[in-house]
PDB file of C-alpha atoms in Angstrom:
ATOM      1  CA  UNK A   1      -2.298   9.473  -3.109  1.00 76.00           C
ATOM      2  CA  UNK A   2      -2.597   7.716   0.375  1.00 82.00           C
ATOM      3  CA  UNK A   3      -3.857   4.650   1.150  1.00 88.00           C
ATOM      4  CA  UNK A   4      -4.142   2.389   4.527  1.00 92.00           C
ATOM      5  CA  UNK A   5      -3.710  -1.275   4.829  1.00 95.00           C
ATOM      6  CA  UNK A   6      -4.550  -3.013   8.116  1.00 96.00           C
ATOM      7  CA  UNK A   7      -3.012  -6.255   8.827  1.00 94.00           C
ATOM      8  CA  UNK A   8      -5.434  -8.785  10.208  1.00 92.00           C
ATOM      9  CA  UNK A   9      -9.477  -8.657   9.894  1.00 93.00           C
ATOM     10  CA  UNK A  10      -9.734 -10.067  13.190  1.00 96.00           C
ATOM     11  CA  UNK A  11      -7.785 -10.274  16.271  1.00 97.00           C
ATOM     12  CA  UNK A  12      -8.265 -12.433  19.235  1.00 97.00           C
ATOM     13  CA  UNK A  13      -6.552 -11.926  22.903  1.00 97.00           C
ATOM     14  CA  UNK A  14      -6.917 -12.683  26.164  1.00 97.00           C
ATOM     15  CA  UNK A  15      -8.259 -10.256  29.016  1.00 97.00           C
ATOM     16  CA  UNK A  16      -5.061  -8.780  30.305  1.00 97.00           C
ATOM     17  CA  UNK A  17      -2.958  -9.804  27.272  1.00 98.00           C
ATOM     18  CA  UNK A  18      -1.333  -7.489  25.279  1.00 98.00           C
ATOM     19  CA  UNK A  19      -3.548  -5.899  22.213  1.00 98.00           C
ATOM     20  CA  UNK A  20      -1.143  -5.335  19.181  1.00 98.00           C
ATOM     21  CA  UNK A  21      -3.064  -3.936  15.481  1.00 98.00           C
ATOM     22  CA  UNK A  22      -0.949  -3.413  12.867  1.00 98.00           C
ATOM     23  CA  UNK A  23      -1.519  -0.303  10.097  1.00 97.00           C
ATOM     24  CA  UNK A  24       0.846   0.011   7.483  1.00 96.00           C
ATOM     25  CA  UNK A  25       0.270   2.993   5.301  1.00 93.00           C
ATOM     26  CA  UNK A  26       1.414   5.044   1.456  1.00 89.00           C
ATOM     27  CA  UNK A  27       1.404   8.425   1.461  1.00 81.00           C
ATOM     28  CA  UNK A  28       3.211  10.952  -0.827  1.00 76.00           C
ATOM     29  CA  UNK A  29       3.413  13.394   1.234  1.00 75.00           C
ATOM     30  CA  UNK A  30       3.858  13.601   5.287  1.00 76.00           C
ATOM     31  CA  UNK A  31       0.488  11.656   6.763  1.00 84.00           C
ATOM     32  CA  UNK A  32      -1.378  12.636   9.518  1.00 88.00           C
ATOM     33  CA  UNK A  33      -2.047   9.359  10.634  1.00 92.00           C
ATOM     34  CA  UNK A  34      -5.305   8.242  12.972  1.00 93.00           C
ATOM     35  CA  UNK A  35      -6.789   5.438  14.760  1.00 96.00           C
ATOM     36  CA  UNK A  36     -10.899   5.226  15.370  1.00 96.00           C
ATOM     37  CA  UNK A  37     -12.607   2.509  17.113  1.00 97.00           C
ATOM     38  CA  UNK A  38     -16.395   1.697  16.531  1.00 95.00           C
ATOM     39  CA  UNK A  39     -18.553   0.044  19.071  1.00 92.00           C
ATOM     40  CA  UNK A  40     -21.229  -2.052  17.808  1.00 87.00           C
ATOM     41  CA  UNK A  41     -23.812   0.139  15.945  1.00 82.00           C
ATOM     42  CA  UNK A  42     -22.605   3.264  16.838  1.00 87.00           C
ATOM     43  CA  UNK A  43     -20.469   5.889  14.681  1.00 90.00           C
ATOM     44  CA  UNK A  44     -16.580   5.684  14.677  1.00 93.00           C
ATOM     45  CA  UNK A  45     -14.468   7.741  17.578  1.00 94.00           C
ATOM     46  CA  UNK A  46     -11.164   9.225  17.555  1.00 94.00           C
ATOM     47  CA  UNK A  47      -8.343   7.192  19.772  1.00 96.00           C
ATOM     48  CA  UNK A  48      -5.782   8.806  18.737  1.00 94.00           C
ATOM     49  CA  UNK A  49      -3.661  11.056  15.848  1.00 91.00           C
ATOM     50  CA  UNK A  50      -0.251  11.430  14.490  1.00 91.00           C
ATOM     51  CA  UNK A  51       0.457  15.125  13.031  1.00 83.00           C
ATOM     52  CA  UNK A  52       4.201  15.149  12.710  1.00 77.00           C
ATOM     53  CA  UNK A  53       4.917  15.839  16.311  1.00 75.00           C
ATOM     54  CA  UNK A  54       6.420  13.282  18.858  1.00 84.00           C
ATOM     55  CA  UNK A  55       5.951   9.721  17.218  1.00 89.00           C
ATOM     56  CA  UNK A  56       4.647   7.806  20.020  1.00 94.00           C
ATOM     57  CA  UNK A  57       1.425   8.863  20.625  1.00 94.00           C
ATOM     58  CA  UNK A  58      -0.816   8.215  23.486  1.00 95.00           C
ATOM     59  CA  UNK A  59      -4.713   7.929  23.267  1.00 94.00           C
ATOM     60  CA  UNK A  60      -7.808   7.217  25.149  1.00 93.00           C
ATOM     61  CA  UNK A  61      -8.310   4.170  27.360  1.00 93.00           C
ATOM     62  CA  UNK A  62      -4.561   2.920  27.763  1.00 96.00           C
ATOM     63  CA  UNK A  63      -3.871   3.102  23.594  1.00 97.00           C
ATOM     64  CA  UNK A  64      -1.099   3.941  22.206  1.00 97.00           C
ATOM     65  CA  UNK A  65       0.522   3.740  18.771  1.00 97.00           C
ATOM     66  CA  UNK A  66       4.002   4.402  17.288  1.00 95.00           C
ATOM     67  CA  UNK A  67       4.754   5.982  14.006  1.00 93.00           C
ATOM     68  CA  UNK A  68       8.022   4.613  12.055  1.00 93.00           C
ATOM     69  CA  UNK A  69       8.805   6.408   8.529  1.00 90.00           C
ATOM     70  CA  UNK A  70      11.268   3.530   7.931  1.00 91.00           C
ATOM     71  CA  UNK A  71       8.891   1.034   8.152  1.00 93.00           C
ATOM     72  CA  UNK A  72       5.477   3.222   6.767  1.00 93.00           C
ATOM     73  CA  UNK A  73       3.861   1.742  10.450  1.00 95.00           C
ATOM     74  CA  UNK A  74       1.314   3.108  12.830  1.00 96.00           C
ATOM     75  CA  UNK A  75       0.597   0.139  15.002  1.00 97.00           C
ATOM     76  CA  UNK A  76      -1.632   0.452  17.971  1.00 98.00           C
ATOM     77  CA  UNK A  77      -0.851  -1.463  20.663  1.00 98.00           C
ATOM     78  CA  UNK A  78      -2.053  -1.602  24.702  1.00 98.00           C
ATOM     79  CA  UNK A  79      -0.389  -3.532  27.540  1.00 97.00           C
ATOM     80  CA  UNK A  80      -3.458  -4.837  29.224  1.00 97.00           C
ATOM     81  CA  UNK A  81      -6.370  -5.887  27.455  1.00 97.00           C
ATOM     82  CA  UNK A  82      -9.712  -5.292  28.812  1.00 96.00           C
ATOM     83  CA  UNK A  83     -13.084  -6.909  27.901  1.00 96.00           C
ATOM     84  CA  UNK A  84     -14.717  -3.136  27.548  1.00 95.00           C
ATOM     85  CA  UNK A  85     -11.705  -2.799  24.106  1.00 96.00           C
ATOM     86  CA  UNK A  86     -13.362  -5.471  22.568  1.00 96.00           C
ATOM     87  CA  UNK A  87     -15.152  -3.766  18.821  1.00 96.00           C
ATOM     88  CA  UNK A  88     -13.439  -2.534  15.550  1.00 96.00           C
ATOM     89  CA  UNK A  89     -10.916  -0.861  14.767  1.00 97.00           C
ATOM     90  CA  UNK A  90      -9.931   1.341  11.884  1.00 96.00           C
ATOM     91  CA  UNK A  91      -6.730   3.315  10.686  1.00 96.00           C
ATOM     92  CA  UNK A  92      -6.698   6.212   8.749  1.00 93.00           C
ATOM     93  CA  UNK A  93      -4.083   8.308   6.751  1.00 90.00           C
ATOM     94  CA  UNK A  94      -4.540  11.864   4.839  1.00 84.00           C
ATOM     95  CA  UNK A  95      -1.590  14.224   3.378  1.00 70.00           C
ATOM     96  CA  UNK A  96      -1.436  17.051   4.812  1.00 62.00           C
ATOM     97  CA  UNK A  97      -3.417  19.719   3.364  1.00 59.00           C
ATOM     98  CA  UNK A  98      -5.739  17.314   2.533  1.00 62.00           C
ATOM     99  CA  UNK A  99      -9.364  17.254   2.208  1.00 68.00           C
ATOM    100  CA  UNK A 100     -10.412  13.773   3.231  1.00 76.00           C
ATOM    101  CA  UNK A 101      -9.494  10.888   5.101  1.00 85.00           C
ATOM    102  CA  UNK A 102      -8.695   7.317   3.712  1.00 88.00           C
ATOM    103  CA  UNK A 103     -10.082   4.748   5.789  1.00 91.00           C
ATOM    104  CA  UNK A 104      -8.492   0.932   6.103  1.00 93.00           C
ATOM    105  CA  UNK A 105     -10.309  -2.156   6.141  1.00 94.00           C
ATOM    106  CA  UNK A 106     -10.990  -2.373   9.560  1.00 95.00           C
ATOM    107  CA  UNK A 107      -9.821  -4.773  12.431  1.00 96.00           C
ATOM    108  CA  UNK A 108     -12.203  -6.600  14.473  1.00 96.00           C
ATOM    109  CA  UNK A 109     -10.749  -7.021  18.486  1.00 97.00           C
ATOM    110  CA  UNK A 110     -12.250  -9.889  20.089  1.00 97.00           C
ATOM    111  CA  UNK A 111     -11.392 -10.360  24.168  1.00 97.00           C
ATOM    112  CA  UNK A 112     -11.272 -13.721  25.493  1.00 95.00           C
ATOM    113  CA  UNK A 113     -12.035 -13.890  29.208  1.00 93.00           C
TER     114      UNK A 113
ATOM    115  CA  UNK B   1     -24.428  18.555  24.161  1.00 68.00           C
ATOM    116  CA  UNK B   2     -22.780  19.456  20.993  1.00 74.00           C
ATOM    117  CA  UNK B   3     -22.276  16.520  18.527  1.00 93.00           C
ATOM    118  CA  UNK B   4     -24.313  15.191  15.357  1.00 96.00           C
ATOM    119  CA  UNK B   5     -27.594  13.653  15.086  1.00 96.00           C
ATOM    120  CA  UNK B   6     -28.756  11.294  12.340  1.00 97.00           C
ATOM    121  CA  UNK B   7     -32.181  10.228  11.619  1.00 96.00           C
ATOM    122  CA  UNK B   8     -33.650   7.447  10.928  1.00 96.00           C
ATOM    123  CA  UNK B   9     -31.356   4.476  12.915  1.00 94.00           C
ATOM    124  CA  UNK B  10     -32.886   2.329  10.715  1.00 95.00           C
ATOM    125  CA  UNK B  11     -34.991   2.715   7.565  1.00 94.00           C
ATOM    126  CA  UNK B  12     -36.421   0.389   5.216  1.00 93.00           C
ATOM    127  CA  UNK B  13     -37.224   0.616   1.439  1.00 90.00           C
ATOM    128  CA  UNK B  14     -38.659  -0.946  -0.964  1.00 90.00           C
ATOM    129  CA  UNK B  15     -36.985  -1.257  -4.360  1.00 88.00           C
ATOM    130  CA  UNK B  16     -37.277   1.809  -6.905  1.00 87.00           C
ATOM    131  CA  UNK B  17     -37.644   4.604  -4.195  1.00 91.00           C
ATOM    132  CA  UNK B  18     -35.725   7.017  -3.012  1.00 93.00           C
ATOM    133  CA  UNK B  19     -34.741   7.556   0.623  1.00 95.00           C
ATOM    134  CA  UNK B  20     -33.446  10.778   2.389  1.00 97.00           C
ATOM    135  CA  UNK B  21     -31.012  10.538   5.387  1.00 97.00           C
ATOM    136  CA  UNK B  22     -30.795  13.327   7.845  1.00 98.00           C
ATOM    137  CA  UNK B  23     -27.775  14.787   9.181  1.00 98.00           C
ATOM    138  CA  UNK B  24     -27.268  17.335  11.603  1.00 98.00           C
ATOM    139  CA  UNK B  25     -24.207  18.874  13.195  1.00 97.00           C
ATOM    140  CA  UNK B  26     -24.463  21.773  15.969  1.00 96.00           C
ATOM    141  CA  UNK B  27     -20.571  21.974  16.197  1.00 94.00           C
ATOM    142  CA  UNK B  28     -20.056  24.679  13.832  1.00 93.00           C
ATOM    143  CA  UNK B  29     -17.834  22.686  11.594  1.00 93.00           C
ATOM    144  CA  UNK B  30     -17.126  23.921   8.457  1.00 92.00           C
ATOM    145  CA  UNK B  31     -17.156  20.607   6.452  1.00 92.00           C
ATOM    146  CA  UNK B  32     -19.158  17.491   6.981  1.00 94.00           C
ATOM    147  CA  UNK B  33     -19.003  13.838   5.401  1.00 94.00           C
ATOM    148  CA  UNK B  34     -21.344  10.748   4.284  1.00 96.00           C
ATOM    149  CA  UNK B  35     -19.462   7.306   4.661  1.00 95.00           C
ATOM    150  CA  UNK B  36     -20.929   4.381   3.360  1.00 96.00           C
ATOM    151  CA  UNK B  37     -19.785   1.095   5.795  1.00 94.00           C
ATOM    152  CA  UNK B  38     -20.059  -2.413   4.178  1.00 92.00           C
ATOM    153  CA  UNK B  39     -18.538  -5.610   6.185  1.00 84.00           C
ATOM    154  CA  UNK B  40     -14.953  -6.423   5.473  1.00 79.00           C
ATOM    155  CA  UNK B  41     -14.930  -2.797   3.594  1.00 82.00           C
ATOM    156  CA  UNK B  42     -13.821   0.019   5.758  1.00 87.00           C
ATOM    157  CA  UNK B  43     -15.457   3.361   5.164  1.00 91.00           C
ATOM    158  CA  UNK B  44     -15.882   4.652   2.057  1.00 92.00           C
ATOM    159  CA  UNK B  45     -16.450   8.405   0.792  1.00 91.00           C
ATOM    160  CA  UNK B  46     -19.770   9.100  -0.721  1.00 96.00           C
ATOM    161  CA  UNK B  47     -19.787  13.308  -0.515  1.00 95.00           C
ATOM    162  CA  UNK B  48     -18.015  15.835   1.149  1.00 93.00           C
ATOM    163  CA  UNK B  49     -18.742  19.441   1.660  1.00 93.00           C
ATOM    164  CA  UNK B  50     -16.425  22.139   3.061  1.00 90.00           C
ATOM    165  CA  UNK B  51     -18.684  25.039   2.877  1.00 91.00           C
ATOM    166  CA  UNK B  52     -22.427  25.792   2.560  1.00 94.00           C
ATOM    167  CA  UNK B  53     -23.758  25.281  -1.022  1.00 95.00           C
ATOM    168  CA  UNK B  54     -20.548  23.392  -2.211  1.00 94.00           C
ATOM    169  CA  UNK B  55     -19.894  19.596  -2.453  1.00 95.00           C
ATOM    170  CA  UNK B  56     -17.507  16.975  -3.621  1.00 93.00           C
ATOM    171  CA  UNK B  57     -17.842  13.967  -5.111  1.00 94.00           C
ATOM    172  CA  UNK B  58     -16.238  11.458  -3.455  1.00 91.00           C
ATOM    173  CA  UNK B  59     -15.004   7.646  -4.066  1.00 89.00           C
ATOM    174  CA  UNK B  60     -18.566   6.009  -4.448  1.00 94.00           C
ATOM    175  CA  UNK B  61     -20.683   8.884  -5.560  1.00 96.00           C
ATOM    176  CA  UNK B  62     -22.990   6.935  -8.373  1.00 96.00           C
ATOM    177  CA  UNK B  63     -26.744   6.853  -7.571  1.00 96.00           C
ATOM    178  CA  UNK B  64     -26.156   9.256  -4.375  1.00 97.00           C
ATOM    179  CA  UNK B  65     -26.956  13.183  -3.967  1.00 97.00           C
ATOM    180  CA  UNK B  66     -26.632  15.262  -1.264  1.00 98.00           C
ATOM    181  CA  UNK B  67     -27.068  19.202  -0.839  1.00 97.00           C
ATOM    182  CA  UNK B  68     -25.604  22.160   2.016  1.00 97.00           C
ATOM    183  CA  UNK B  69     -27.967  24.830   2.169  1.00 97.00           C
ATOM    184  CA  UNK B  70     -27.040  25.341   6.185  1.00 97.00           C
ATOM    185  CA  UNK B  71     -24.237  25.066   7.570  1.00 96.00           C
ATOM    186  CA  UNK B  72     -25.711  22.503  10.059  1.00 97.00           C
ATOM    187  CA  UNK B  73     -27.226  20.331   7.743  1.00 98.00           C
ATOM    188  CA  UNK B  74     -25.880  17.658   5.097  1.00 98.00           C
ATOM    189  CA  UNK B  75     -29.161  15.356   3.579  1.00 98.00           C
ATOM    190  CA  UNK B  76     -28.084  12.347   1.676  1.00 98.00           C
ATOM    191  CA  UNK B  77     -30.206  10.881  -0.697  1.00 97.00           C
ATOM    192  CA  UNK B  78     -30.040   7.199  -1.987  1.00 96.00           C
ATOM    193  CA  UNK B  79     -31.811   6.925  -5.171  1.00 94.00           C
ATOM    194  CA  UNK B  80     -32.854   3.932  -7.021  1.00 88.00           C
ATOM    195  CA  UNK B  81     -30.054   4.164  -9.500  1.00 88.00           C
ATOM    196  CA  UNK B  82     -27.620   3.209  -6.188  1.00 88.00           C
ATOM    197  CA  UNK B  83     -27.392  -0.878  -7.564  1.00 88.00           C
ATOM    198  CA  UNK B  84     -26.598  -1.672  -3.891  1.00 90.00           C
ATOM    199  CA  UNK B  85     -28.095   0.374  -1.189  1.00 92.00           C
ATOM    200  CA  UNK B  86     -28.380  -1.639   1.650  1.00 94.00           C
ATOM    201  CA  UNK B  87     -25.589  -0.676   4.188  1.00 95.00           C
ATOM    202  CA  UNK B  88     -24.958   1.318   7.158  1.00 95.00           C
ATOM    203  CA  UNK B  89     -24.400   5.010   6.620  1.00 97.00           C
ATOM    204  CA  UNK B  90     -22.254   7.244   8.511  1.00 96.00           C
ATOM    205  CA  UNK B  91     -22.077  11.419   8.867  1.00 96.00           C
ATOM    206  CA  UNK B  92     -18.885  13.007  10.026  1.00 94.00           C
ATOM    207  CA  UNK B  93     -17.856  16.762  10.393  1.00 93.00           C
ATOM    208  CA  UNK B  94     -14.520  18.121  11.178  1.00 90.00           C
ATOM    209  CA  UNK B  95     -13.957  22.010  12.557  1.00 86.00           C
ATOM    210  CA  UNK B  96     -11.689  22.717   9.135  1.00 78.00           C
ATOM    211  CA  UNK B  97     -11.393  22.038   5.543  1.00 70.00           C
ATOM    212  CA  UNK B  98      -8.249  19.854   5.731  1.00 65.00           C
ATOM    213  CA  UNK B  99      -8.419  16.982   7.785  1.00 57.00           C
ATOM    214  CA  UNK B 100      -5.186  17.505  10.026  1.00 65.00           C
ATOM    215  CA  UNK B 101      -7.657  17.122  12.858  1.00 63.00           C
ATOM    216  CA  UNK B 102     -10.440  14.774  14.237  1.00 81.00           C
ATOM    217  CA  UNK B 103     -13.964  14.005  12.465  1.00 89.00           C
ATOM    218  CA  UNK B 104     -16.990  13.495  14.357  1.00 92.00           C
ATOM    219  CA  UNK B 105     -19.203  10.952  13.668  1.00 94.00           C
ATOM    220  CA  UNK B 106     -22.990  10.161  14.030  1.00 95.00           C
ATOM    221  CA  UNK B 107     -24.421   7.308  15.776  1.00 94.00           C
ATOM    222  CA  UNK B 108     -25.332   5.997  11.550  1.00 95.00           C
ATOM    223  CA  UNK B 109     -28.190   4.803   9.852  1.00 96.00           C
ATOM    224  CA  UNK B 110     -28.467   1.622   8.750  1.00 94.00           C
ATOM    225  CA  UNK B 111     -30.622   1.296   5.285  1.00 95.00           C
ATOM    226  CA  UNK B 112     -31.906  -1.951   4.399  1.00 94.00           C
ATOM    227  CA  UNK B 113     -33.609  -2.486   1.081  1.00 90.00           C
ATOM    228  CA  UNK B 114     -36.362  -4.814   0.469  1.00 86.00           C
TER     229      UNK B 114
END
């Protein structure tokens, strides 16, 4: 079984500080690993995925996130924050060869001008 | 533009009826998803289907049914045995059966019952 726990409900930086949300996660079996941000009242979209290739992996809009077996960790983290990053943030694990995705709690990014 | 389209945005109910939310993917995925989103609660899996005429239960299936009779479509229905219905609702698809890959979501409808 997998499961996803994000550290932190709800983060608060500075515009050009660095953004750092933390994803620890429990799988059985190799995880394909994910980050999805959601924008207020809209659906969730991809940022990035882990699938057992290199294990720093680069997304959309300056994201990045490193994986670490030792550690079960798939932080995300961006040098620069800008006001546009500023919504929620989810990580998400499956096995591989599975047939759904388990969803954490969710972090909400707040930017502080 | 490809991508999935959910009706209503917003839909209100009264208590005892049932409600049908529409989903609608012209991707071609093979499966497709319903999420249910409560504050301070992540996502959570209401029904999956992988191919036409088959579904899955998921983790919060109780008082929810759904159907795939096209490939293109995935209905949910909230019925008034769901004890808590008001939330936001989400639809996802992804191209395969196993999720090594990305899901694509909907824009949501949020249910409120009255």
């Amino acid at each position: 079984a997998q499961s996803v726990t994000q550290l932190g409900s709800h983060v608060s930086v500075s515009e050009g500080a660095l953004v750092l949300l933390r994803c620890n996660y429990s799988s059985s079996v190799p995880p394909y690993l994910f980050w999805y941000v959601q924008y207020p009242n809209q659906g969730l979209q991809l940022l990035l995925k882990y699938t057992s290739a290199a294990t720093l992996v680069k997304g959309i809009n300056g994201f990045e996130a490193e994986f670490k077996k030792s550690e079960t960790s798939f932080h995300l983290t961006k040098p620069s924050a800008h006001m546009s990053d500023a919504a929620e943030y989810f990580c998400a694990v499956a096995g591989q060869g599975a047939q759904k995705l388990v969803f954490g709690q969710g972090t909400r990014l707040t930017i502080n001008p | 533009d490809g991508g999935i389209t959910q009706s209503p945005k917003y839909l209100f109910r009264k208590e005892g009826q049932n409600v049908t939310l529409s989903c609608e993917q012209n991707l071609n995925h093979d499966a497709m998803y319903w999420y249910r989103q409560d504050p301070g609660q992540g996502l959570r899996l209401i029904y999956y289907s992988q191919i036409v005429n088959d579904f899955q239960k998921g983790d919060i299936a109780e008082g929810y049914s759904v159907s795939r009779e096209k490939k293109e479509s995935f209905p949910l229905t909230v019925t008034s045995a769901q004890k808590n219905p008001t939330a936001f609702y989400l639809c996802a698809s992804s191209k395969t059966r196993q999720n090594t890959g990305e899901l694509f979501f909907g824009e949501g409808s949020r249910l409120t019952v009255l």
